[in-house]
């Protein structure tokens, strides 16, 4: 009845949702609480109400009942894939408050979605998806670390490359999150990673970085192939860094792999479809 009444007159939705979200933190009866959670989830899943509900939810005390969180999360996680930037950012803010209370399955699913937002054309979405990814890494319990290790390994190259982003806030946020990843993996990153100058101006430092990652990732993840993907990135700073990395990382290819595949495929990938024109300053 509450949902029908709210939908019948759109102008009342903000007021109704304000009341519903406020009740979430004070209702103790399981049956009533479940109805409220169901109503909130329903409105979140309806695009024209999503931002209103998330805004109200963000202003209310978070329910510290795991079952409440479990029922709400699918709708909130779904909001990360919205085209409306405001909705995505609201969802990230709420998830930031919930991240320490998530079960491992939900946490791992969220990390996959956040990883897909690295490089998003909306700078704030890119920035804050990395922030939440870092918070997610810190929230993984020791017993579950093996379950997200590959996801963390896959994030290394993007974070390293985006530390060279033209957008200063993205570049700065990449570094602490990269440090969290290395701590998770029990690695100590070379200090050259944190240099202020662009990598393309510091070839000696870049060689040290590539040697470190080349050796650490051998047999775990193919960072050379992953870096090649970024050689066609829309941003010049990312393309230029990726090409520089590819040249140096190729030296740390597994010997048996190099004999089997050769290195022509690397050159072919770099030369596809007027690539040289794209990377020219």
Short mmCIF file of N, CA and C in Angstrom, two decimals, residues 20-169:
data_model
loop_
_atom_site.label_atom_id
_atom_site.label_comp_id
_atom_site.label_asym_id
_atom_site.label_seq_id
_atom_site.Cartn_x
_atom_site.Cartn_y
_atom_site.Cartn_z
N UNK A 20 10.44 6.38 5.53
CA UNK A 20 10.79 4.96 5.47
C UNK A 20 12.23 4.73 5.92
N UNK A 21 13.16 5.51 5.37
CA UNK A 21 14.57 5.32 5.71
C UNK A 21 14.85 5.64 7.18
N UNK A 22 14.13 6.62 7.71
CA UNK A 22 14.29 6.96 9.12
C UNK A 22 13.84 5.81 10.01
N UNK A 23 12.78 5.14 9.60
CA UNK A 23 12.25 4.02 10.38
C UNK A 23 13.21 2.83 10.41
N UNK A 24 14.03 2.74 9.39
CA UNK A 24 14.93 1.59 9.25
C UNK A 24 15.82 1.39 10.47
N UNK A 25 16.25 2.48 11.07
CA UNK A 25 17.20 2.37 12.18
C UNK A 25 16.54 2.21 13.55
N UNK A 26 15.21 2.37 13.64
CA UNK A 26 14.57 2.33 14.96
C UNK A 26 13.56 1.20 15.12
N UNK A 27 13.13 0.59 14.01
CA UNK A 27 12.16 -0.51 14.11
C UNK A 27 12.87 -1.79 14.54
N UNK A 28 12.37 -2.42 15.56
CA UNK A 28 13.01 -3.65 16.06
C UNK A 28 12.23 -4.91 15.70
N UNK A 29 10.91 -4.78 15.42
CA UNK A 29 10.12 -5.96 15.08
C UNK A 29 10.58 -6.54 13.74
N UNK A 30 11.01 -7.79 13.71
CA UNK A 30 11.54 -8.41 12.49
C UNK A 30 10.62 -8.29 11.27
N UNK A 31 9.32 -8.53 11.47
CA UNK A 31 8.38 -8.53 10.35
C UNK A 31 8.25 -7.13 9.74
N UNK A 32 8.10 -6.13 10.59
CA UNK A 32 7.98 -4.75 10.11
C UNK A 32 9.29 -4.30 9.46
N UNK A 33 10.39 -4.66 10.09
CA UNK A 33 11.71 -4.30 9.57
C UNK A 33 11.93 -4.90 8.19
N UNK A 34 11.50 -6.13 8.01
CA UNK A 34 11.64 -6.79 6.71
C UNK A 34 10.80 -6.08 5.65
N UNK A 35 9.62 -5.61 6.02
CA UNK A 35 8.76 -4.89 5.08
C UNK A 35 9.43 -3.58 4.65
N UNK A 36 10.04 -2.91 5.61
CA UNK A 36 10.72 -1.65 5.30
C UNK A 36 11.90 -1.89 4.36
N UNK A 37 12.69 -2.92 4.66
CA UNK A 37 13.83 -3.26 3.81
C UNK A 37 13.36 -3.58 2.39
N UNK A 38 12.28 -4.34 2.28
CA UNK A 38 11.74 -4.72 0.97
C UNK A 38 11.28 -3.48 0.20
N UNK A 39 10.66 -2.54 0.91
CA UNK A 39 10.18 -1.31 0.27
C UNK A 39 11.35 -0.47 -0.23
N UNK A 40 12.37 -0.32 0.61
CA UNK A 40 13.56 0.44 0.22
C UNK A 40 14.22 -0.20 -1.00
N UNK A 41 14.39 -1.52 -0.98
CA UNK A 41 15.00 -2.23 -2.11
C UNK A 41 14.20 -2.04 -3.38
N UNK A 42 12.87 -2.08 -3.25
CA UNK A 42 11.99 -1.92 -4.41
C UNK A 42 12.18 -0.55 -5.05
N UNK A 43 12.22 0.48 -4.24
CA UNK A 43 12.38 1.83 -4.78
C UNK A 43 13.77 2.04 -5.38
N UNK A 44 14.80 1.46 -4.75
CA UNK A 44 16.15 1.59 -5.31
C UNK A 44 16.22 0.99 -6.71
N UNK A 45 15.50 -0.09 -6.92
CA UNK A 45 15.55 -0.78 -8.22
C UNK A 45 14.74 -0.09 -9.30
N UNK A 46 13.99 0.95 -8.95
CA UNK A 46 13.19 1.69 -9.94
C UNK A 46 13.92 2.99 -10.29
N UNK A 47 14.45 3.08 -11.51
CA UNK A 47 15.34 4.17 -11.91
C UNK A 47 14.90 5.58 -11.52
N UNK A 48 13.61 5.88 -11.66
CA UNK A 48 13.21 7.27 -11.40
C UNK A 48 13.23 7.62 -9.92
N UNK A 49 13.36 6.62 -9.06
CA UNK A 49 13.41 6.87 -7.62
C UNK A 49 14.78 6.59 -7.01
N UNK A 50 15.67 5.98 -7.77
CA UNK A 50 16.93 5.50 -7.21
C UNK A 50 17.71 6.58 -6.47
N UNK A 51 17.91 7.74 -7.12
CA UNK A 51 18.72 8.77 -6.48
C UNK A 51 18.07 9.33 -5.22
N UNK A 52 16.73 9.41 -5.23
CA UNK A 52 16.00 9.91 -4.05
C UNK A 52 16.20 8.97 -2.87
N UNK A 53 16.03 7.67 -3.13
CA UNK A 53 16.15 6.68 -2.05
C UNK A 53 17.58 6.64 -1.52
N UNK A 54 18.56 6.61 -2.42
CA UNK A 54 19.95 6.55 -1.98
C UNK A 54 20.33 7.78 -1.18
N UNK A 55 19.82 8.94 -1.59
CA UNK A 55 20.12 10.18 -0.86
C UNK A 55 19.59 10.11 0.57
N UNK A 56 18.35 9.63 0.71
CA UNK A 56 17.77 9.51 2.05
C UNK A 56 18.50 8.45 2.87
N UNK A 57 18.83 7.34 2.23
CA UNK A 57 19.50 6.25 2.93
C UNK A 57 20.86 6.70 3.45
N UNK A 58 21.53 7.52 2.65
CA UNK A 58 22.86 8.00 3.02
C UNK A 58 22.81 8.89 4.27
N UNK A 59 21.68 9.56 4.46
CA UNK A 59 21.54 10.48 5.59
C UNK A 59 21.12 9.79 6.88
N UNK A 60 20.75 8.52 6.78
CA UNK A 60 20.25 7.80 7.96
C UNK A 60 21.33 6.91 8.57
N UNK A 61 21.20 6.61 9.87
CA UNK A 61 22.14 5.65 10.49
C UNK A 61 22.07 4.32 9.76
N UNK A 62 23.21 3.72 9.53
CA UNK A 62 23.25 2.44 8.82
C UNK A 62 22.76 1.32 9.75
N UNK A 63 21.87 0.46 9.27
CA UNK A 63 21.40 -0.66 10.10
C UNK A 63 22.52 -1.68 10.30
N UNK A 64 22.87 -1.97 11.51
CA UNK A 64 23.98 -2.88 11.77
C UNK A 64 23.54 -4.33 11.89
N UNK A 65 22.45 -4.66 11.25
CA UNK A 65 21.97 -6.03 11.20
C UNK A 65 22.40 -6.64 9.87
N UNK A 66 23.17 -7.70 9.91
CA UNK A 66 23.71 -8.28 8.68
C UNK A 66 22.63 -8.72 7.70
N UNK A 67 21.51 -9.18 8.23
CA UNK A 67 20.43 -9.62 7.35
C UNK A 67 19.82 -8.44 6.61
N UNK A 68 19.70 -7.30 7.30
CA UNK A 68 19.21 -6.08 6.65
C UNK A 68 20.13 -5.71 5.49
N UNK A 69 21.42 -5.71 5.80
CA UNK A 69 22.41 -5.34 4.79
C UNK A 69 22.38 -6.29 3.61
N UNK A 70 22.27 -7.58 3.92
CA UNK A 70 22.25 -8.60 2.86
C UNK A 70 21.08 -8.38 1.91
N UNK A 71 19.93 -7.96 2.44
CA UNK A 71 18.76 -7.75 1.59
C UNK A 71 18.86 -6.46 0.78
N UNK A 72 19.53 -5.46 1.33
CA UNK A 72 19.64 -4.18 0.63
C UNK A 72 20.73 -4.17 -0.44
N UNK A 73 21.80 -4.90 -0.20
CA UNK A 73 22.99 -4.80 -1.05
C UNK A 73 22.79 -5.08 -2.54
N UNK A 74 22.03 -6.11 -2.93
CA UNK A 74 21.86 -6.34 -4.37
C UNK A 74 21.35 -5.12 -5.12
N UNK A 75 20.41 -4.41 -4.53
CA UNK A 75 19.87 -3.21 -5.17
C UNK A 75 20.91 -2.10 -5.23
N UNK A 76 21.66 -1.94 -4.14
CA UNK A 76 22.67 -0.88 -4.11
C UNK A 76 23.82 -1.21 -5.05
N UNK A 77 24.26 -2.46 -5.08
CA UNK A 77 25.33 -2.87 -6.00
C UNK A 77 24.90 -2.66 -7.44
N UNK A 78 23.63 -2.94 -7.73
CA UNK A 78 23.12 -2.73 -9.08
C UNK A 78 23.21 -1.28 -9.51
N UNK A 79 23.14 -0.37 -8.54
CA UNK A 79 23.20 1.06 -8.84
C UNK A 79 24.59 1.49 -9.33
N UNK A 80 25.61 0.67 -9.06
CA UNK A 80 26.96 0.99 -9.55
C UNK A 80 27.04 0.95 -11.07
N UNK A 81 26.11 0.23 -11.69
CA UNK A 81 26.13 0.07 -13.14
C UNK A 81 25.22 1.07 -13.86
N UNK A 82 24.64 2.01 -13.11
CA UNK A 82 23.74 3.00 -13.71
C UNK A 82 24.52 3.97 -14.59
N UNK A 83 23.84 4.54 -15.56
CA UNK A 83 24.47 5.55 -16.42
C UNK A 83 24.45 6.93 -15.77
N UNK A 84 23.55 7.13 -14.83
CA UNK A 84 23.44 8.40 -14.11
C UNK A 84 24.58 8.49 -13.09
N UNK A 85 25.48 9.43 -13.31
CA UNK A 85 26.66 9.56 -12.44
C UNK A 85 26.29 9.81 -10.99
N UNK A 86 25.27 10.61 -10.76
CA UNK A 86 24.86 10.92 -9.38
C UNK A 86 24.47 9.64 -8.63
N UNK A 87 23.75 8.75 -9.30
CA UNK A 87 23.32 7.50 -8.67
C UNK A 87 24.52 6.63 -8.32
N UNK A 88 25.47 6.53 -9.24
CA UNK A 88 26.67 5.72 -9.00
C UNK A 88 27.45 6.25 -7.80
N UNK A 89 27.61 7.56 -7.74
CA UNK A 89 28.38 8.16 -6.65
C UNK A 89 27.67 8.01 -5.30
N UNK A 90 26.35 8.12 -5.32
CA UNK A 90 25.59 7.91 -4.09
C UNK A 90 25.75 6.46 -3.60
N UNK A 91 25.67 5.53 -4.55
CA UNK A 91 25.83 4.11 -4.21
C UNK A 91 27.21 3.85 -3.61
N UNK A 92 28.24 4.46 -4.19
CA UNK A 92 29.60 4.29 -3.68
C UNK A 92 29.71 4.82 -2.25
N UNK A 93 29.09 5.96 -1.99
CA UNK A 93 29.14 6.54 -0.64
C UNK A 93 28.49 5.62 0.39
N UNK A 94 27.35 5.04 0.02
CA UNK A 94 26.65 4.13 0.94
C UNK A 94 27.47 2.86 1.15
N UNK A 95 27.99 2.30 0.07
CA UNK A 95 28.77 1.07 0.16
C UNK A 95 30.04 1.27 0.98
N UNK A 96 30.57 2.49 0.94
CA UNK A 96 31.75 2.81 1.75
C UNK A 96 31.43 2.64 3.24
N UNK A 97 30.18 2.94 3.62
CA UNK A 97 29.76 2.80 5.01
C UNK A 97 29.45 1.35 5.38
N UNK A 98 29.15 0.54 4.36
CA UNK A 98 28.75 -0.84 4.60
C UNK A 98 29.86 -1.87 4.40
N UNK A 99 30.96 -1.45 3.79
CA UNK A 99 31.96 -2.40 3.30
C UNK A 99 32.50 -3.33 4.39
N UNK A 100 32.66 -2.85 5.59
CA UNK A 100 33.24 -3.67 6.66
C UNK A 100 32.25 -4.72 7.19
N UNK A 101 30.98 -4.59 6.80
CA UNK A 101 29.98 -5.54 7.30
C UNK A 101 29.53 -6.54 6.24
N UNK A 102 30.13 -6.48 5.06
CA UNK A 102 29.72 -7.37 3.97
C UNK A 102 30.25 -8.79 4.16
N UNK A 103 29.48 -9.75 3.68
CA UNK A 103 30.00 -11.12 3.65
C UNK A 103 30.97 -11.21 2.47
N UNK A 104 31.79 -12.24 2.46
CA UNK A 104 32.85 -12.33 1.46
C UNK A 104 32.32 -12.39 0.03
N UNK A 105 31.26 -13.14 -0.20
CA UNK A 105 30.71 -13.28 -1.56
C UNK A 105 30.30 -11.93 -2.12
N UNK A 106 29.63 -11.13 -1.31
CA UNK A 106 29.20 -9.80 -1.74
C UNK A 106 30.40 -8.88 -1.95
N UNK A 107 31.36 -8.96 -1.05
CA UNK A 107 32.56 -8.13 -1.15
C UNK A 107 33.32 -8.43 -2.44
N UNK A 108 33.48 -9.70 -2.76
CA UNK A 108 34.19 -10.09 -3.98
C UNK A 108 33.44 -9.63 -5.22
N UNK A 109 32.11 -9.74 -5.19
CA UNK A 109 31.29 -9.29 -6.33
C UNK A 109 31.43 -7.79 -6.52
N UNK A 110 31.42 -7.05 -5.42
CA UNK A 110 31.56 -5.60 -5.50
C UNK A 110 32.93 -5.21 -6.06
N UNK A 111 33.97 -5.92 -5.66
CA UNK A 111 35.31 -5.61 -6.15
C UNK A 111 35.40 -5.79 -7.66
N UNK A 112 34.71 -6.81 -8.18
CA UNK A 112 34.71 -7.02 -9.64
C UNK A 112 34.03 -5.86 -10.36
N UNK A 113 32.92 -5.39 -9.80
CA UNK A 113 32.21 -4.26 -10.41
C UNK A 113 33.07 -3.00 -10.35
N UNK A 114 33.67 -2.76 -9.20
CA UNK A 114 34.51 -1.57 -9.03
C UNK A 114 35.70 -1.59 -9.98
N UNK A 115 36.29 -2.77 -10.16
CA UNK A 115 37.42 -2.90 -11.09
C UNK A 115 37.00 -2.50 -12.50
N UNK A 116 35.77 -2.85 -12.88
CA UNK A 116 35.27 -2.50 -14.22
C UNK A 116 35.09 -1.00 -14.39
N UNK A 117 35.06 -0.26 -13.28
CA UNK A 117 34.89 1.19 -13.33
C UNK A 117 36.22 1.93 -13.36
N UNK A 118 37.33 1.20 -13.21
CA UNK A 118 38.64 1.83 -13.37
C UNK A 118 38.73 2.30 -14.82
N UNK A 119 39.01 3.55 -15.03
CA UNK A 119 39.07 4.05 -16.39
C UNK A 119 37.75 4.59 -16.89
N UNK A 120 36.73 4.61 -16.05
CA UNK A 120 35.43 5.16 -16.44
C UNK A 120 35.63 6.60 -16.92
N UNK A 121 34.89 6.98 -17.97
CA UNK A 121 35.06 8.32 -18.54
C UNK A 121 34.61 9.42 -17.60
N UNK A 122 33.82 9.06 -16.58
CA UNK A 122 33.40 10.03 -15.56
C UNK A 122 34.47 10.08 -14.47
N UNK A 123 35.25 11.16 -14.41
CA UNK A 123 36.39 11.21 -13.50
C UNK A 123 36.07 10.87 -12.05
N UNK A 124 34.95 11.38 -11.53
CA UNK A 124 34.62 11.11 -10.13
C UNK A 124 34.28 9.64 -9.90
N UNK A 125 33.62 9.02 -10.87
CA UNK A 125 33.29 7.60 -10.77
C UNK A 125 34.59 6.79 -10.74
N UNK A 126 35.51 7.13 -11.64
CA UNK A 126 36.82 6.46 -11.68
C UNK A 126 37.53 6.62 -10.33
N UNK A 127 37.60 7.86 -9.87
CA UNK A 127 38.30 8.18 -8.63
C UNK A 127 37.73 7.39 -7.44
N UNK A 128 36.43 7.52 -7.21
CA UNK A 128 35.85 6.94 -6.00
C UNK A 128 35.63 5.43 -6.09
N UNK A 129 35.62 4.89 -7.31
CA UNK A 129 35.59 3.42 -7.43
C UNK A 129 36.91 2.84 -6.94
N UNK A 130 38.01 3.56 -7.19
CA UNK A 130 39.31 3.11 -6.68
C UNK A 130 39.36 3.23 -5.16
N UNK A 131 38.79 4.32 -4.64
CA UNK A 131 38.77 4.52 -3.18
C UNK A 131 38.05 3.37 -2.49
N UNK A 132 36.87 3.01 -3.02
CA UNK A 132 36.08 1.93 -2.43
C UNK A 132 36.77 0.58 -2.63
N UNK A 133 37.45 0.42 -3.76
CA UNK A 133 38.20 -0.81 -4.01
C UNK A 133 39.27 -0.98 -2.93
N UNK A 134 39.95 0.11 -2.61
CA UNK A 134 40.97 0.07 -1.56
C UNK A 134 40.38 -0.30 -0.21
N UNK A 135 39.22 0.28 0.10
CA UNK A 135 38.54 -0.04 1.36
C UNK A 135 38.11 -1.51 1.38
N UNK A 136 37.75 -2.02 0.22
CA UNK A 136 37.34 -3.43 0.11
C UNK A 136 38.50 -4.36 0.42
N UNK A 137 39.66 -4.02 -0.12
CA UNK A 137 40.86 -4.83 0.12
C UNK A 137 41.16 -4.90 1.62
N UNK A 138 41.04 -3.77 2.29
CA UNK A 138 41.32 -3.72 3.73
C UNK A 138 40.29 -4.49 4.54
N UNK A 139 39.12 -4.73 3.95
CA UNK A 139 38.03 -5.42 4.67
C UNK A 139 38.05 -6.93 4.48
N UNK A 140 38.89 -7.42 3.57
CA UNK A 140 38.95 -8.87 3.33
C UNK A 140 39.61 -9.57 4.52
N UNK A 141 38.92 -10.55 5.06
CA UNK A 141 39.47 -11.30 6.19
C UNK A 141 40.60 -12.22 5.72
N UNK A 142 41.50 -12.51 6.63
CA UNK A 142 42.67 -13.33 6.29
C UNK A 142 42.28 -14.66 5.66
N UNK A 143 41.22 -15.27 6.16
CA UNK A 143 40.80 -16.58 5.65
C UNK A 143 40.25 -16.53 4.23
N UNK A 144 39.92 -15.33 3.75
CA UNK A 144 39.33 -15.19 2.42
C UNK A 144 40.29 -14.56 1.40
N UNK A 145 41.50 -14.25 1.83
CA UNK A 145 42.43 -13.53 0.96
C UNK A 145 42.70 -14.25 -0.36
N UNK A 146 42.82 -15.57 -0.30
CA UNK A 146 43.12 -16.33 -1.51
C UNK A 146 42.02 -16.15 -2.55
N UNK A 147 40.79 -15.93 -2.08
CA UNK A 147 39.65 -15.82 -2.99
C UNK A 147 39.63 -14.56 -3.83
N UNK A 148 40.35 -13.51 -3.41
CA UNK A 148 40.38 -12.27 -4.20
C UNK A 148 41.79 -11.92 -4.67
N UNK A 149 42.72 -12.84 -4.48
CA UNK A 149 44.11 -12.56 -4.85
C UNK A 149 44.25 -12.23 -6.34
N UNK A 150 43.58 -12.99 -7.20
CA UNK A 150 43.67 -12.72 -8.64
C UNK A 150 43.10 -11.35 -8.99
N UNK A 151 42.00 -10.97 -8.32
CA UNK A 151 41.41 -9.66 -8.57
C UNK A 151 42.37 -8.54 -8.18
N UNK A 152 43.06 -8.73 -7.08
CA UNK A 152 44.04 -7.74 -6.64
C UNK A 152 45.21 -7.69 -7.62
N UNK A 153 45.68 -8.85 -8.07
CA UNK A 153 46.78 -8.90 -9.04
C UNK A 153 46.39 -8.19 -10.34
N UNK A 154 45.15 -8.39 -10.78
CA UNK A 154 44.68 -7.76 -12.02
C UNK A 154 44.57 -6.25 -11.89
N UNK A 155 44.46 -5.76 -10.69
CA UNK A 155 44.31 -4.31 -10.49
C UNK A 155 45.65 -3.57 -10.52
N UNK A 156 46.76 -4.29 -10.42
CA UNK A 156 48.07 -3.65 -10.31
C UNK A 156 48.41 -2.79 -11.52
N UNK A 157 48.30 -3.36 -12.71
CA UNK A 157 48.66 -2.62 -13.93
C UNK A 157 47.78 -1.38 -14.11
N UNK A 158 46.44 -1.51 -14.02
CA UNK A 158 45.61 -0.31 -14.17
C UNK A 158 45.97 0.78 -13.16
N UNK A 159 46.14 0.40 -11.91
CA UNK A 159 46.47 1.40 -10.88
C UNK A 159 47.82 2.05 -11.15
N UNK A 160 48.78 1.25 -11.58
CA UNK A 160 50.10 1.78 -11.88
C UNK A 160 50.04 2.76 -13.05
N UNK A 161 49.32 2.38 -14.09
CA UNK A 161 49.20 3.25 -15.27
C UNK A 161 48.39 4.51 -14.97
N UNK A 162 47.31 4.34 -14.21
CA UNK A 162 46.47 5.51 -13.91
C UNK A 162 47.12 6.45 -12.90
N UNK A 163 48.23 6.04 -12.30
CA UNK A 163 48.98 6.98 -11.48
C UNK A 163 49.62 8.06 -12.35
N UNK A 164 49.57 7.84 -13.67
CA UNK A 164 50.08 8.81 -14.65
C UNK A 164 48.95 9.55 -15.35
N UNK A 165 47.74 9.44 -14.84
CA UNK A 165 46.58 10.04 -15.49
C UNK A 165 46.70 11.56 -15.56
N UNK A 166 46.09 12.12 -16.61
CA UNK A 166 46.09 13.57 -16.78
C UNK A 166 45.28 14.26 -15.69
N UNK A 167 44.31 13.53 -15.13
CA UNK A 167 43.50 14.06 -14.04
C UNK A 167 44.26 13.86 -12.73
N UNK A 168 44.60 14.96 -12.07
CA UNK A 168 45.45 14.89 -10.88
C UNK A 168 44.83 14.08 -9.75
N UNK A 169 43.52 14.20 -9.55
CA UNK A 169 42.88 13.48 -8.44
C UNK A 169 42.90 11.97 -8.67
#
